[in-house]
Tab-separated table of C-alpha atoms in Angstrom:
chain	number	residue	atom	x	y	z
A	26	UNK	CA	121.338	29.235	12.355
A	27	UNK	CA	123.346	30.189	16.240
A	28	UNK	CA	121.806	28.962	19.152
A	29	UNK	CA	122.335	30.029	23.255
A	30	UNK	CA	121.650	27.307	25.809
A	31	UNK	CA	121.097	27.856	29.438
A	32	UNK	CA	120.608	24.701	31.086
A	33	UNK	CA	119.689	25.873	34.551
A	34	UNK	CA	116.405	26.823	34.642
A	35	UNK	CA	117.029	28.948	38.030
A	36	UNK	CA	120.024	28.604	40.485
A	37	UNK	CA	120.021	29.582	43.852
A	38	UNK	CA	123.054	31.261	46.440
A	39	UNK	CA	124.193	32.964	49.601
A	40	UNK	CA	125.115	36.486	50.386
A	41	UNK	CA	128.306	36.765	49.671
A	42	UNK	CA	129.272	33.659	48.203
A	43	UNK	CA	129.965	32.604	44.350
A	44	UNK	CA	127.587	31.364	41.705
A	45	UNK	CA	128.451	30.555	38.006
A	46	UNK	CA	126.241	30.520	35.452
A	47	UNK	CA	126.276	28.198	32.502
A	48	UNK	CA	125.990	29.586	28.639
A	49	UNK	CA	127.084	27.050	25.453
A	50	UNK	CA	126.141	28.158	21.793
A	51	UNK	CA	126.525	26.748	18.396
A	52	UNK	CA	127.819	28.430	15.410
A	53	UNK	CA	129.510	28.275	12.316
A	54	UNK	CA	131.217	31.944	12.649
A	55	UNK	CA	134.731	33.139	13.855
A	56	UNK	CA	133.904	36.371	15.128
A	57	UNK	CA	131.254	37.617	17.452
A	58	UNK	CA	130.248	38.382	20.784
A	59	UNK	CA	128.718	37.292	23.945
A	60	UNK	CA	127.108	38.889	26.832
A	61	UNK	CA	125.077	38.409	29.449
A	62	UNK	CA	122.423	40.727	30.435
A	63	UNK	CA	120.690	40.753	33.854
A	64	UNK	CA	116.624	41.390	33.560
A	65	UNK	CA	114.945	42.292	37.516
A	66	UNK	CA	111.488	42.097	37.704
A	67	UNK	CA	111.407	45.858	36.180
A	68	UNK	CA	112.107	44.470	32.980
A	69	UNK	CA	115.082	46.532	32.360
A	70	UNK	CA	117.516	44.557	30.522
A	71	UNK	CA	121.268	45.557	31.877
A	72	UNK	CA	124.507	44.386	30.376
A	73	UNK	CA	126.263	42.603	32.543
A	74	UNK	CA	129.819	42.188	30.455
A	75	UNK	CA	130.446	40.907	27.232
A	76	UNK	CA	133.321	39.002	25.140
A	77	UNK	CA	134.562	39.604	21.444
A	78	UNK	CA	135.416	35.874	20.127
A	79	UNK	CA	138.589	36.960	18.714
A	80	UNK	CA	140.027	38.199	22.247
A	81	UNK	CA	141.409	35.558	24.932
A	82	UNK	CA	141.193	37.421	27.191
A	83	UNK	CA	137.985	36.533	30.159
A	84	UNK	CA	136.387	39.530	30.360
A	85	UNK	CA	135.639	40.939	33.999
A	86	UNK	CA	133.286	44.362	35.396
A	87	UNK	CA	134.350	44.180	39.192
A	88	UNK	CA	132.637	41.203	40.910
A	89	UNK	CA	131.135	39.647	37.026
A	90	UNK	CA	133.965	37.731	35.029
A	91	UNK	CA	133.497	35.055	32.353
A	92	UNK	CA	135.027	32.354	31.267
A	93	UNK	CA	135.228	31.544	27.222
A	94	UNK	CA	136.065	28.363	26.347
A	95	UNK	CA	135.851	29.678	22.115
A	96	UNK	CA	136.780	25.632	21.114
A	97	UNK	CA	133.801	23.905	23.822
A	98	UNK	CA	131.584	27.248	22.677
A	99	UNK	CA	131.226	27.629	26.269
A	100	UNK	CA	130.507	31.335	28.428
A	101	UNK	CA	129.938	31.041	31.879
A	102	UNK	CA	129.645	33.697	33.511
A	103	UNK	CA	131.023	33.727	37.725
A	104	UNK	CA	129.320	36.395	40.401
A	105	UNK	CA	131.148	36.866	43.453
A	106	UNK	CA	130.521	37.595	46.871
A	107	UNK	CA	127.143	37.833	46.087
A	108	UNK	CA	124.588	40.567	46.643
A	109	UNK	CA	120.786	40.508	47.367
A	110	UNK	CA	120.931	42.980	44.242
A	111	UNK	CA	122.029	40.683	41.605
A	112	UNK	CA	118.498	37.980	41.797
A	113	UNK	CA	117.073	38.421	39.011
A	114	UNK	CA	116.808	36.730	35.014
A	115	UNK	CA	120.667	36.149	33.769
A	116	UNK	CA	120.362	36.192	30.084
A	117	UNK	CA	123.229	34.542	27.978
A	118	UNK	CA	122.771	36.482	24.822
A	119	UNK	CA	124.942	35.807	20.842
A	120	UNK	CA	125.428	38.313	17.946
A	121	UNK	CA	127.396	37.957	14.915
A	122	UNK	CA	130.328	41.115	14.530
A	123	UNK	CA	129.660	40.415	10.925
A	124	UNK	CA	129.314	43.707	9.362
A	125	UNK	CA	126.475	43.801	7.141
A	126	UNK	CA	125.483	40.387	7.611
A	127	UNK	CA	121.591	38.740	7.499
A	128	UNK	CA	122.206	38.517	11.066
A	129	UNK	CA	124.232	41.615	11.963
A	130	UNK	CA	122.720	43.525	14.824
A	131	UNK	CA	120.904	40.249	16.273
A	132	UNK	CA	120.876	39.012	18.870
A	133	UNK	CA	120.130	35.218	19.739
A	134	UNK	CA	118.914	34.711	23.140
A	135	UNK	CA	119.443	31.577	25.786
A	136	UNK	CA	116.522	30.748	28.043
A	137	UNK	CA	117.271	32.240	31.075
A	138	UNK	CA	118.265	31.217	34.648
A	139	UNK	CA	116.582	33.453	37.553
A	140	UNK	CA	119.280	33.877	40.054
A	141	UNK	CA	117.622	34.159	43.488
A	142	UNK	CA	120.320	35.464	46.166
A	143	UNK	CA	119.281	34.709	50.018
A	144	UNK	CA	120.421	36.960	52.903
B	27	UNK	CA	125.350	56.141	25.423
B	28	UNK	CA	121.946	55.771	24.568
B	29	UNK	CA	119.070	56.244	26.846
B	30	UNK	CA	116.052	54.690	24.550
B	31	UNK	CA	111.906	55.500	26.403
B	32	UNK	CA	109.227	52.925	25.370
B	33	UNK	CA	105.480	54.612	25.485
B	34	UNK	CA	103.115	53.198	26.533
B	35	UNK	CA	104.763	50.950	29.386
B	36	UNK	CA	101.540	48.850	30.033
B	37	UNK	CA	98.182	48.111	28.901
B	38	UNK	CA	95.221	46.134	29.098
B	39	UNK	CA	93.828	45.670	25.587
B	40	UNK	CA	90.614	43.777	24.556
B	41	UNK	CA	91.035	41.090	21.371
B	42	UNK	CA	90.884	42.033	18.350
B	43	UNK	CA	91.883	45.698	19.101
B	44	UNK	CA	95.513	46.901	18.079
B	45	UNK	CA	98.026	48.654	19.788
B	46	UNK	CA	101.012	51.107	19.082
B	47	UNK	CA	103.683	51.159	20.966
B	48	UNK	CA	106.706	54.257	20.479
B	49	UNK	CA	110.157	53.629	20.926
B	50	UNK	CA	112.624	56.889	21.397
B	51	UNK	CA	116.317	56.783	21.083
B	52	UNK	CA	117.406	59.718	22.726
B	53	UNK	CA	120.756	59.526	19.986
B	54	UNK	CA	120.783	58.100	16.120
B	55	UNK	CA	121.457	55.186	16.230
B	56	UNK	CA	122.299	52.764	13.313
B	57	UNK	CA	120.130	49.418	13.957
B	58	UNK	CA	116.910	49.563	15.424
B	59	UNK	CA	115.403	46.348	16.675
B	60	UNK	CA	112.124	44.578	18.819
B	61	UNK	CA	111.639	41.719	20.581
B	62	UNK	CA	109.080	39.735	22.385
B	63	UNK	CA	108.804	38.242	25.356
B	64	UNK	CA	106.575	36.145	26.285
B	65	UNK	CA	105.503	35.577	30.235
B	66	UNK	CA	108.274	33.742	31.646
B	67	UNK	CA	110.247	32.788	28.842
B	68	UNK	CA	113.221	34.517	27.036
B	69	UNK	CA	113.400	37.126	24.321
B	70	UNK	CA	112.871	36.629	20.542
B	71	UNK	CA	113.162	38.841	17.761
B	72	UNK	CA	110.232	39.513	15.738
B	73	UNK	CA	111.654	42.509	13.351
B	74	UNK	CA	114.417	44.942	12.220
B	75	UNK	CA	113.242	48.040	11.934
B	76	UNK	CA	114.922	49.607	8.990
B	77	UNK	CA	115.104	53.918	8.520
B	78	UNK	CA	112.793	54.828	4.914
B	79	UNK	CA	112.085	51.622	3.998
B	80	UNK	CA	109.907	48.090	5.151
B	81	UNK	CA	111.400	46.238	8.320
B	82	UNK	CA	113.276	42.861	7.876
B	83	UNK	CA	110.847	40.406	9.814
B	84	UNK	CA	111.957	37.381	11.519
B	85	UNK	CA	110.285	33.625	10.622
B	86	UNK	CA	107.030	33.358	11.772
B	87	UNK	CA	106.315	37.438	12.420
B	88	UNK	CA	104.322	38.524	9.234
B	89	UNK	CA	103.449	42.024	8.964
B	90	UNK	CA	100.058	42.462	8.937
B	91	UNK	CA	100.133	41.026	12.340
B	92	UNK	CA	102.694	43.560	13.470
B	93	UNK	CA	103.825	46.459	11.454
B	94	UNK	CA	106.555	48.697	12.382
B	95	UNK	CA	107.713	51.828	10.844
B	96	UNK	CA	110.876	54.109	11.990
B	97	UNK	CA	110.576	57.452	9.889
B	98	UNK	CA	114.008	58.295	11.311
B	99	UNK	CA	116.493	57.501	13.027
B	100	UNK	CA	116.273	57.839	16.664
B	101	UNK	CA	112.229	56.886	16.491
B	102	UNK	CA	109.576	54.020	15.646
B	103	UNK	CA	106.368	51.824	16.076
B	104	UNK	CA	105.516	48.641	16.232
B	105	UNK	CA	102.019	47.990	15.453
B	106	UNK	CA	100.729	45.105	16.982
B	107	UNK	CA	97.002	43.687	15.324
B	108	UNK	CA	93.948	42.350	15.401
B	109	UNK	CA	95.265	41.379	19.277
B	110	UNK	CA	94.454	37.839	20.581
B	111	UNK	CA	95.204	36.644	25.032
B	112	UNK	CA	98.358	35.210	23.009
B	113	UNK	CA	99.611	38.157	22.224
B	114	UNK	CA	100.322	39.167	26.032
B	115	UNK	CA	103.949	39.947	26.465
B	116	UNK	CA	106.371	42.293	27.258
B	117	UNK	CA	107.479	43.990	24.059
B	118	UNK	CA	110.705	45.745	24.104
B	119	UNK	CA	112.784	48.159	22.291
B	120	UNK	CA	116.628	48.045	21.098
B	121	UNK	CA	118.716	49.465	19.497
B	122	UNK	CA	122.410	49.169	18.070
B	123	UNK	CA	124.840	52.377	18.744
B	124	UNK	CA	127.689	53.410	16.659
B	125	UNK	CA	129.930	50.664	17.920
B	126	UNK	CA	129.732	47.504	17.193
B	127	UNK	CA	129.247	46.241	20.789
B	128	UNK	CA	127.658	49.004	22.137
B	129	UNK	CA	123.004	47.427	22.398
B	130	UNK	CA	120.633	49.051	24.238
B	131	UNK	CA	116.927	48.316	25.362
B	132	UNK	CA	114.141	50.283	26.386
B	133	UNK	CA	112.130	49.440	29.515
B	134	UNK	CA	109.790	46.905	27.085
B	135	UNK	CA	105.786	47.432	26.979
B	136	UNK	CA	104.267	44.478	29.216
B	137	UNK	CA	100.441	44.449	27.382
B	138	UNK	CA	97.887	42.169	28.253
B	139	UNK	CA	95.103	40.711	25.673
B	140	UNK	CA	91.294	39.983	27.654
């Protein structure tokens, strides 16, 4: 079974600064997807960024980028130029890419990291 | 993309009663799922809602407690039966789109059991 670990229960950052959230995972599969989701107090899960395991290039979405280290099974999220609206719970998640497998489509989430942004 | 709505958005229920949560997707999706998020915790998968057949439950979740229906490709219900205060959680519906990486979430249903 796959596991996802976020070792930082809480993080804080000053507005306009950069912060990195950590995530490690364990799997025996070679093809999978990794995601970072944001959950503000509204409860709505918002996809921040995704990474396909077969791609060596790190994904980037505007101020958000990842450092994907497949051999180390590490998937950290960097938020640049932090904004007050970035304050939320952030979840790292894993999903198998094996079509038709018993785990297909199912997300395994980490414990979450609460991000506070100070003005 | 797909938009998911859930009803009710929140409810307060008495122990021993049951609540049915509805999930509606505005387009056809390949797979639908139900997750539970206990207070201050992460999301845990309850089951995969299969269209026209019995849901597939994860370890620790059983059909008698969480019956699920999916009569068509865009609608599913989750019932929380014989509720206890330990069932107080946010229940989220999720759907997998046609491409392999599109995954959508509903806004969640906040359930409080007294």
